[in-house]
mmCIF file of C-alpha atoms and ligand atoms in Angstrom:
data_model
loop_
_atom_site.group_PDB
_atom_site.id
_atom_site.type_symbol
_atom_site.label_atom_id
_atom_site.label_comp_id
_atom_site.label_asym_id
_atom_site.label_seq_id
_atom_site.Cartn_x
_atom_site.Cartn_y
_atom_site.Cartn_z
ATOM 1 C CA MET A 1291 -23.785 -19.171 -2.928
ATOM 2 C CA ARG A 1292 -25.674 -16.070 -4.078
ATOM 3 C CA VAL A 1293 -25.186 -13.069 -1.768
ATOM 4 C CA LEU A 1294 -27.555 -10.104 -2.052
ATOM 5 C CA LEU A 1295 -26.042 -6.895 -0.672
ATOM 6 C CA VAL A 1296 -28.616 -4.323 0.471
ATOM 7 C CA GLY A 1297 -26.964 -0.914 0.861
ATOM 8 C CA CYS A 1298 -24.033 0.195 -1.299
ATOM 9 C CA GLY A 1299 -22.587 3.032 0.807
ATOM 10 C CA ALA A 1300 -19.213 3.207 2.558
ATOM 11 C CA LEU A 1301 -19.503 -0.135 4.372
ATOM 12 C CA GLY A 1302 -21.478 -1.918 1.637
ATOM 13 C CA GLY A 1303 -18.919 -0.865 -1.001
ATOM 14 C CA ALA A 1304 -16.060 -2.394 1.010
ATOM 15 C CA ILE A 1305 -18.077 -5.582 1.573
ATOM 16 C CA ALA A 1306 -18.957 -5.822 -2.134
ATOM 17 C CA HIS A 1307 -15.294 -5.681 -3.140
ATOM 18 C CA GLY A 1308 -14.442 -8.429 -0.637
ATOM 19 C CA VAL A 1309 -17.325 -10.731 -1.586
ATOM 20 C CA THR A 1310 -16.463 -10.619 -5.301
ATOM 21 C CA LYS A 1311 -13.006 -12.020 -4.405
ATOM 22 C CA MET A 1312 -14.508 -14.767 -2.223
ATOM 23 C CA HIS A 1313 -14.370 -18.316 -3.567
ATOM 24 C CA GLY A 1314 -17.837 -19.847 -3.699
ATOM 25 C CA ALA A 1315 -19.779 -16.556 -3.498
ATOM 26 C CA SER A 1316 -21.518 -14.596 -6.243
ATOM 27 C CA LEU A 1317 -22.733 -11.074 -5.546
ATOM 28 C CA VAL A 1318 -25.901 -9.152 -6.456
ATOM 29 C CA VAL A 1319 -26.263 -5.533 -5.299
ATOM 30 C CA HIS A 1320 -29.221 -3.335 -4.382
ATOM 31 C CA ASP A 1321 -29.635 0.191 -2.999
ATOM 32 C CA VAL A 1322 -32.696 2.451 -2.762
ATOM 33 C CA ASP A 1323 -30.401 5.042 -4.324
ATOM 34 C CA HIS A 1324 -30.037 3.148 -7.606
ATOM 35 C CA ALA A 1325 -27.038 5.257 -8.729
ATOM 36 C CA LYS A 1326 -25.053 3.980 -5.704
ATOM 37 C CA ALA A 1327 -25.863 0.375 -6.569
ATOM 38 C CA VAL A 1328 -24.856 0.998 -10.194
ATOM 39 C CA LYS A 1329 -21.513 2.504 -9.095
ATOM 40 C CA VAL A 1330 -20.655 -0.527 -6.933
ATOM 41 C CA ALA A 1331 -21.953 -2.884 -9.640
ATOM 42 C CA ARG A 1332 -19.606 -1.273 -12.182
ATOM 43 C CA GLU A 1333 -16.610 -1.559 -9.840
ATOM 44 C CA THR A 1334 -17.282 -5.190 -8.930
ATOM 45 C CA LEU A 1335 -18.980 -6.407 -12.133
ATOM 46 C CA ALA A 1336 -21.880 -7.648 -9.979
ATOM 47 C CA PRO A 1337 -25.456 -7.640 -11.311
ATOM 48 C CA VAL A 1338 -27.677 -4.920 -9.873
ATOM 49 C CA VAL A 1339 -31.376 -5.259 -8.944
ATOM 50 C CA LYS A 1340 -33.804 -2.357 -8.673
ATOM 51 C CA THR A 1341 -36.049 -3.872 -6.024
ATOM 52 C CA LEU A 1342 -35.443 -5.975 -2.929
ATOM 53 C CA GLU A 1343 -38.044 -8.505 -4.108
ATOM 54 C CA GLU A 1344 -36.137 -9.029 -7.380
ATOM 55 C CA GLY A 1345 -32.942 -9.604 -5.400
ATOM 56 C CA LEU A 1346 -34.545 -12.050 -2.979
ATOM 57 C CA ALA A 1347 -35.433 -14.407 -5.820
ATOM 58 C CA GLY A 1348 -32.528 -16.860 -5.795
ATOM 59 C CA ALA A 1349 -30.613 -15.265 -2.895
ATOM 60 C CA ASP A 1350 -28.931 -17.680 -0.450
ATOM 61 C CA LEU A 1351 -27.815 -14.943 1.943
ATOM 62 C CA VAL A 1352 -28.770 -11.273 2.369
ATOM 63 C CA VAL A 1353 -26.310 -8.746 3.792
ATOM 64 C CA GLU A 1354 -27.873 -5.537 5.157
ATOM 65 C CA ALA A 1355 -25.444 -2.574 5.173
ATOM 66 C CA ALA A 1356 -28.001 0.233 4.934
ATOM 67 C CA SER A 1357 -29.473 1.710 8.140
ATOM 68 C CA GLN A 1358 -31.418 0.731 11.254
ATOM 69 C CA ALA A 1359 -34.665 1.786 9.542
ATOM 70 C CA ALA A 1360 -33.788 -0.299 6.481
ATOM 71 C CA LEU A 1361 -32.982 -3.332 8.639
ATOM 72 C CA LYS A 1362 -36.364 -3.053 10.351
ATOM 73 C CA GLU A 1363 -38.052 -2.822 6.962
ATOM 74 C CA ILE A 1364 -36.238 -5.649 5.168
ATOM 75 C CA ALA A 1365 -35.698 -8.192 7.988
ATOM 76 C CA PRO A 1366 -39.309 -9.531 7.951
ATOM 77 C CA LYS A 1367 -39.226 -9.822 4.137
ATOM 78 C CA VAL A 1368 -35.877 -11.640 4.052
ATOM 79 C CA LEU A 1369 -36.478 -13.955 7.013
ATOM 80 C CA GLY A 1370 -40.082 -14.503 5.907
ATOM 81 C CA LYS A 1371 -38.675 -16.173 2.785
ATOM 82 C CA GLY A 1372 -36.440 -18.367 4.952
ATOM 83 C CA ILE A 1373 -33.277 -16.567 3.787
ATOM 84 C CA PRO A 1374 -30.513 -15.966 6.384
ATOM 85 C CA LEU A 1375 -29.690 -12.326 7.080
ATOM 86 C CA VAL A 1376 -26.377 -10.716 8.016
ATOM 87 C CA ALA A 1377 -27.358 -7.551 9.910
ATOM 88 C CA LEU A 1378 -24.835 -4.706 10.079
ATOM 89 C CA SER A 1379 -27.098 -2.025 11.584
ATOM 90 C CA VAL A 1380 -26.895 -3.932 14.862
ATOM 91 C CA GLY A 1381 -28.160 -1.027 16.968
ATOM 92 C CA ALA A 1382 -31.685 -1.802 15.701
ATOM 93 C CA PHE A 1383 -31.659 -4.854 17.996
ATOM 94 C CA GLY A 1384 -31.639 -2.483 20.971
ATOM 95 C CA ASP A 1385 -35.367 -2.236 20.183
ATOM 96 C CA ALA A 1386 -36.499 -5.246 22.244
ATOM 97 C CA PRO A 1387 -39.893 -5.848 20.509
ATOM 98 C CA PHE A 1388 -38.145 -5.809 17.099
ATOM 99 C CA LEU A 1389 -35.499 -8.278 18.304
ATOM 100 C CA ASP A 1390 -38.217 -10.563 19.715
ATOM 101 C CA ALA A 1391 -40.287 -10.423 16.516
ATOM 102 C CA VAL A 1392 -37.406 -11.206 14.141
ATOM 103 C CA THR A 1393 -36.040 -13.923 16.441
ATOM 104 C CA ARG A 1394 -39.455 -15.624 16.448
ATOM 105 C CA LEU A 1395 -39.765 -15.269 12.661
ATOM 106 C CA ALA A 1396 -36.281 -16.746 12.072
ATOM 107 C CA GLN A 1397 -37.171 -19.701 14.330
ATOM 108 C CA GLU A 1398 -40.489 -20.229 12.566
ATOM 109 C CA LYS A 1399 -38.870 -20.103 9.109
ATOM 110 C CA LYS A 1400 -35.864 -22.212 10.231
ATOM 111 C CA THR A 1401 -33.394 -19.540 9.214
ATOM 112 C CA ARG A 1402 -30.889 -17.299 11.041
ATOM 113 C CA ILE A 1403 -29.876 -13.748 11.822
ATOM 114 C CA LEU A 1404 -26.091 -13.329 11.773
ATOM 115 C CA VAL A 1405 -24.404 -10.446 13.594
ATOM 116 C CA PRO A 1406 -20.725 -9.733 12.919
ATOM 117 C CA SER A 1407 -18.526 -8.612 15.812
ATOM 118 C CA GLY A 1408 -17.581 -5.304 14.144
ATOM 119 C CA ALA A 1409 -14.603 -3.388 15.522
ATOM 120 C CA ILE A 1410 -14.225 -5.508 18.668
ATOM 121 C CA GLY A 1411 -12.509 -8.817 19.351
ATOM 122 C CA GLY A 1412 -13.058 -11.656 21.780
ATOM 123 C CA LEU A 1413 -16.697 -12.568 21.107
ATOM 124 C CA ASP A 1414 -15.678 -16.182 20.472
ATOM 125 C CA ALA A 1415 -14.255 -16.541 23.996
ATOM 126 C CA LEU A 1416 -17.095 -14.464 25.466
ATOM 127 C CA ARG A 1417 -19.740 -16.719 23.912
ATOM 128 C CA ALA A 1418 -17.923 -19.816 25.174
ATOM 129 C CA ALA A 1419 -17.650 -18.277 28.646
ATOM 130 C CA ALA A 1420 -21.364 -17.389 28.601
ATOM 131 C CA GLU A 1421 -22.198 -21.114 28.528
ATOM 132 C CA ALA A 1422 -21.190 -21.258 32.215
ATOM 133 C CA GLY A 1423 -22.673 -17.829 33.045
ATOM 134 C CA LEU A 1424 -21.039 -14.393 33.021
ATOM 135 C CA ASP A 1425 -20.974 -12.147 36.103
ATOM 136 C CA GLU A 1426 -19.972 -8.930 34.348
ATOM 137 C CA VAL A 1427 -19.129 -7.654 30.883
ATOM 138 C CA THR A 1428 -17.711 -4.173 30.253
ATOM 139 C CA LEU A 1429 -16.842 -2.388 27.031
ATOM 140 C CA VAL A 1430 -14.374 0.491 27.297
ATOM 141 C CA THR A 1431 -14.340 2.607 24.156
ATOM 142 C CA ALA A 1432 -11.526 5.170 24.161
ATOM 143 C CA LYS A 1433 -10.743 7.647 21.423
ATOM 144 C CA PRO A 1434 -8.581 10.731 20.945
ATOM 145 C CA PRO A 1435 -10.706 13.708 22.169
ATOM 146 C CA GLU A 1436 -10.978 15.059 18.581
ATOM 147 C CA GLY A 1437 -12.939 11.884 17.735
ATOM 148 C CA PHE A 1438 -15.681 13.263 20.003
ATOM 149 C CA GLY A 1439 -15.282 16.817 18.686
ATOM 150 C CA LEU A 1440 -13.435 17.823 21.900
ATOM 151 C CA HIS A 1441 -10.351 20.070 21.921
ATOM 152 C CA GLY A 1442 -7.995 21.194 24.716
ATOM 153 C CA VAL A 1443 -8.480 17.987 26.750
ATOM 154 C CA HIS A 1444 -5.221 17.155 28.579
ATOM 155 C CA GLU A 1445 -6.291 14.304 30.872
ATOM 156 C CA PRO A 1446 -8.441 11.221 30.101
ATOM 157 C CA ARG A 1447 -12.088 12.192 30.520
ATOM 158 C CA VAL A 1448 -14.928 9.695 31.086
ATOM 159 C CA LEU A 1449 -17.850 10.843 28.919
ATOM 160 C CA TYR A 1450 -20.254 8.041 29.813
ATOM 161 C CA GLU A 1451 -20.453 5.134 32.195
ATOM 162 C CA GLY A 1452 -23.555 2.979 32.429
ATOM 163 C CA PRO A 1453 -25.628 0.267 30.760
ATOM 164 C CA ALA A 1454 -25.333 -0.481 27.040
ATOM 165 C CA ARG A 1455 -29.059 0.232 26.580
ATOM 166 C CA GLU A 1456 -28.511 3.925 27.383
ATOM 167 C CA ALA A 1457 -25.075 4.091 25.697
ATOM 168 C CA VAL A 1458 -26.475 3.101 22.296
ATOM 169 C CA ALA A 1459 -28.997 5.931 22.523
ATOM 170 C CA LYS A 1460 -26.498 8.566 23.738
ATOM 171 C CA PHE A 1461 -23.535 7.621 21.518
ATOM 172 C CA PRO A 1462 -25.001 6.413 18.209
ATOM 173 C CA LYS A 1463 -21.508 6.172 16.636
ATOM 174 C CA ASN A 1464 -20.624 3.393 19.111
ATOM 175 C CA VAL A 1465 -23.968 1.682 18.769
ATOM 176 C CA ASN A 1466 -22.842 -1.320 16.706
ATOM 177 C CA VAL A 1467 -20.040 -2.543 18.986
ATOM 178 C CA ALA A 1468 -22.072 -2.075 22.178
ATOM 179 C CA ALA A 1469 -25.064 -3.856 20.608
ATOM 180 C CA ALA A 1470 -23.001 -6.795 19.258
ATOM 181 C CA LEU A 1471 -21.353 -7.247 22.655
ATOM 182 C CA SER A 1472 -24.720 -7.095 24.461
ATOM 183 C CA LEU A 1473 -26.219 -9.700 22.125
ATOM 184 C CA ALA A 1474 -23.223 -12.040 22.508
ATOM 185 C CA GLY A 1475 -23.059 -11.808 26.293
ATOM 186 C CA ILE A 1476 -25.497 -10.684 28.981
ATOM 187 C CA GLY A 1477 -27.844 -8.288 27.201
ATOM 188 C CA PHE A 1478 -28.303 -4.527 26.897
ATOM 189 C CA GLU A 1479 -29.200 -3.912 30.575
ATOM 190 C CA ARG A 1480 -26.350 -5.802 32.244
ATOM 191 C CA THR A 1481 -23.535 -4.957 29.804
ATOM 192 C CA GLN A 1482 -21.646 -1.890 31.062
ATOM 193 C CA VAL A 1483 -20.138 0.685 28.699
ATOM 194 C CA ARG A 1484 -17.489 3.279 29.521
ATOM 195 C CA ILE A 1485 -16.668 5.922 26.911
ATOM 196 C CA VAL A 1486 -13.417 7.830 27.363
ATOM 197 C CA ALA A 1487 -11.771 10.744 25.556
ATOM 198 C CA ASP A 1488 -8.039 10.096 26.002
ATOM 199 C CA PRO A 1489 -5.465 12.640 24.702
ATOM 200 C CA ALA A 1490 -2.694 9.999 24.917
ATOM 201 C CA LEU A 1491 -4.354 7.926 22.169
ATOM 202 C CA LYS A 1492 -3.684 8.109 18.434
ATOM 203 C CA ALA A 1493 -6.286 5.473 17.504
ATOM 204 C CA ASN A 1494 -9.765 4.371 18.589
ATOM 205 C CA THR A 1495 -9.602 1.435 20.979
ATOM 206 C CA HIS A 1496 -12.244 -0.983 22.239
ATOM 207 C CA THR A 1497 -11.487 -3.128 25.295
ATOM 208 C CA ILE A 1498 -13.757 -5.894 26.531
ATOM 209 C CA VAL A 1499 -13.416 -7.066 30.109
ATOM 210 C CA ALA A 1500 -15.486 -10.070 31.196
ATOM 211 C CA LYS A 1501 -15.670 -12.099 34.405
ATOM 212 C CA GLY A 1502 -17.518 -15.307 35.161
ATOM 213 C CA ALA A 1503 -17.229 -18.945 36.157
ATOM 214 C CA PHE A 1504 -14.647 -19.426 33.376
ATOM 215 C CA GLY A 1505 -12.227 -16.857 34.874
ATOM 216 C CA GLU A 1506 -11.482 -13.400 33.490
ATOM 217 C CA MET A 1507 -10.692 -12.061 30.046
ATOM 218 C CA THR A 1508 -9.521 -8.766 28.582
ATOM 219 C CA CYS A 1509 -9.464 -8.164 24.840
ATOM 220 C CA ARG A 1510 -8.234 -4.837 23.477
ATOM 221 C CA VAL A 1511 -8.308 -3.843 19.813
ATOM 222 C CA GLU A 1512 -6.574 -0.725 18.529
ATOM 223 C CA ASN A 1513 -8.398 0.110 15.333
ATOM 224 C CA ARG A 1514 -7.160 1.767 12.167
ATOM 225 C CA PRO A 1515 -9.735 3.689 10.125
ATOM 226 C CA SER A 1516 -11.203 2.009 7.085
ATOM 227 C CA PRO A 1517 -9.380 2.995 3.856
ATOM 228 C CA GLU A 1518 -12.799 3.502 2.195
ATOM 229 C CA ASN A 1519 -14.443 5.349 5.091
ATOM 230 C CA PRO A 1520 -12.263 7.089 7.723
ATOM 231 C CA ALA A 1521 -15.293 7.457 10.040
ATOM 232 C CA SER A 1522 -15.493 3.678 10.438
ATOM 233 C CA SER A 1523 -12.955 1.107 11.686
ATOM 234 C CA HIS A 1524 -11.269 -1.089 9.104
ATOM 235 C CA LEU A 1525 -11.996 -4.146 11.270
ATOM 236 C CA ALA A 1526 -15.780 -3.565 10.956
ATOM 237 C CA SER A 1527 -15.893 -4.322 7.210
ATOM 238 C CA LEU A 1528 -13.342 -7.125 7.666
ATOM 239 C CA ALA A 1529 -15.501 -8.697 10.401
ATOM 240 C CA ALA A 1530 -18.508 -8.643 8.066
ATOM 241 C CA LEU A 1531 -16.446 -10.312 5.329
ATOM 242 C CA ALA A 1532 -15.131 -12.957 7.749
ATOM 243 C CA LEU A 1533 -18.712 -13.766 8.781
ATOM 244 C CA ILE A 1534 -19.848 -14.071 5.145
ATOM 245 C CA ARG A 1535 -16.817 -16.268 4.398
ATOM 246 C CA ARG A 1536 -17.707 -18.467 7.386
ATOM 247 C CA PHE A 1537 -21.217 -18.843 5.980
ATOM 248 C CA VAL A 1538 -20.001 -19.620 2.456
ATOM 249 C CA SER A 1539 -17.163 -21.961 3.489
ATOM 250 C CA PRO A 1540 -17.885 -25.644 4.192
ATOM 251 C CA VAL A 1541 -15.382 -25.602 7.107
ATOM 252 C CA GLN A 1542 -15.906 -23.373 10.159
ATOM 253 C CA VAL A 1543 -13.035 -22.672 12.536
ATOM 254 C CA GLY A 1544 -13.453 -21.021 15.933
ATOM 255 C CA THR A 1545 -16.326 -20.860 18.358
HETATM 256 N N1 NAD B 958 -21.740 -3.594 12.539
HETATM 257 C C1 NAD B 958 -20.703 -2.905 12.159
HETATM 258 O O1 NAD B 958 -19.570 -3.281 12.400
HETATM 259 C C2 NAD B 958 -20.892 -1.597 11.431
HETATM 260 C C3 NAD B 958 -19.798 -0.797 11.094
HETATM 261 C C4 NAD B 958 -20.020 0.386 10.385
HETATM 262 C C5 NAD B 958 -21.312 0.741 10.034
HETATM 263 N N2 NAD B 958 -22.345 -0.057 10.403
HETATM 264 C C6 NAD B 958 -23.734 0.271 10.066
HETATM 265 O O2 NAD B 958 -23.966 -0.076 8.706
HETATM 266 C C7 NAD B 958 -24.928 0.800 8.134
HETATM 267 C C8 NAD B 958 -24.362 1.407 6.854
HETATM 268 O O3 NAD B 958 -23.235 2.211 7.166
HETATM 269 P P1 NAD B 958 -22.500 3.064 6.023
HETATM 270 O O4 NAD B 958 -21.401 3.795 6.691
HETATM 271 O O5 NAD B 958 -22.187 2.200 4.846
HETATM 272 O O6 NAD B 958 -23.677 4.086 5.617
HETATM 273 P P2 NAD B 958 -23.839 4.870 4.215
HETATM 274 O O7 NAD B 958 -24.779 5.992 4.504
HETATM 275 O O8 NAD B 958 -22.512 5.182 3.625
HETATM 276 O O9 NAD B 958 -24.567 3.815 3.251
HETATM 277 C C9 NAD B 958 -25.870 3.329 3.456
HETATM 278 C C10 NAD B 958 -26.463 2.982 2.093
HETATM 279 O O10 NAD B 958 -27.680 2.261 2.300
HETATM 280 C C11 NAD B 958 -28.650 2.740 1.371
HETATM 281 N N3 NAD B 958 -29.996 2.462 1.899
HETATM 282 C C12 NAD B 958 -30.669 3.103 2.891
HETATM 283 N N4 NAD B 958 -31.875 2.533 3.101
HETATM 284 C C13 NAD B 958 -31.971 1.496 2.223
HETATM 285 C C14 NAD B 958 -32.969 0.512 1.966
HETATM 286 N N5 NAD B 958 -34.129 0.473 2.633
HETATM 287 N N6 NAD B 958 -32.729 -0.400 0.995
HETATM 288 C C15 NAD B 958 -31.566 -0.385 0.295
HETATM 289 N N7 NAD B 958 -30.588 0.515 0.499
HETATM 290 C C16 NAD B 958 -30.778 1.445 1.450
HETATM 291 C C17 NAD B 958 -28.338 4.216 1.214
HETATM 292 O O11 NAD B 958 -28.868 4.744 0.016
HETATM 293 C C18 NAD B 958 -26.800 4.212 1.241
HETATM 294 O O12 NAD B 958 -26.239 4.045 -0.042
HETATM 295 C C19 NAD B 958 -25.257 1.832 9.231
HETATM 296 O O13 NAD B 958 -26.434 1.452 9.910
HETATM 297 C C20 NAD B 958 -24.065 1.743 10.164
HETATM 298 O O14 NAD B 958 -24.383 2.084 11.514
HETATM 299 C C21 NAD B 958 -22.167 -1.218 11.068
#
């Protein structure tokens, strides 16, 4: 299975290292900043391509780890060739016309857009629960105040409470988790997000609370920073790798 990685920055680098160790996958790398692609290619011994078009020839799966603008640019080209796309810049799907257009294109070309769950857990149970209808879904993102550039905060402080649609615009650093949760559950308008600066915390935490016909669920993940990129959660690159492995593997476990 030939995997084309588009974007060789902090996240892409971590994904590249994981994919090269994955049985059944072979990696090709691309970045508009060719020097970045060459660096990752040297570390992983993967071939490098200068243009997206060159990379698409023979690709079985494309992994975008570049930017929202890049995702909007490459998605029609990738899906238009019938190639499945793993999208990491999930916040781009907050743009409803873009989401509609790429969904239609994927359907037309009989291919798929795959969105990893990032630094949150519980999307398997949430998706199962959604089959019977969900009444409410809330994401509580809590971080030490310094994570928001705040100092001298002695009590937990709610910085935002409202729909995911507005949260992704106001807190771009939390955009990917809020967007993945919205897509998996009840959409950007109905998903509620609460963002809290909590001085009692040492790590960033994401808690999902969902209620519906199935019952109630709470899933809390306490994230460690990525060894390659302290600004991002380690689980985010691991979630992308798990999704790629699921695609490459003949056996799929979990919902
Ligand atoms: N879904 C998740 O769990 C998750 C987690 C962390 C980051 N992200 C997202 O992944 C993306 C990458 O994050 P990062 O921290 O690696 O950023 P980064 O800035 O370290 O790396 C991005 C790389 O993409 C390259 N690039 C930009 N436009 C391109 C294009 N059109 N074609 C090819 N390459 C292009 C850049 O040159 C750069 O090397 C961001 O959108 C970020 O929000 C998603």
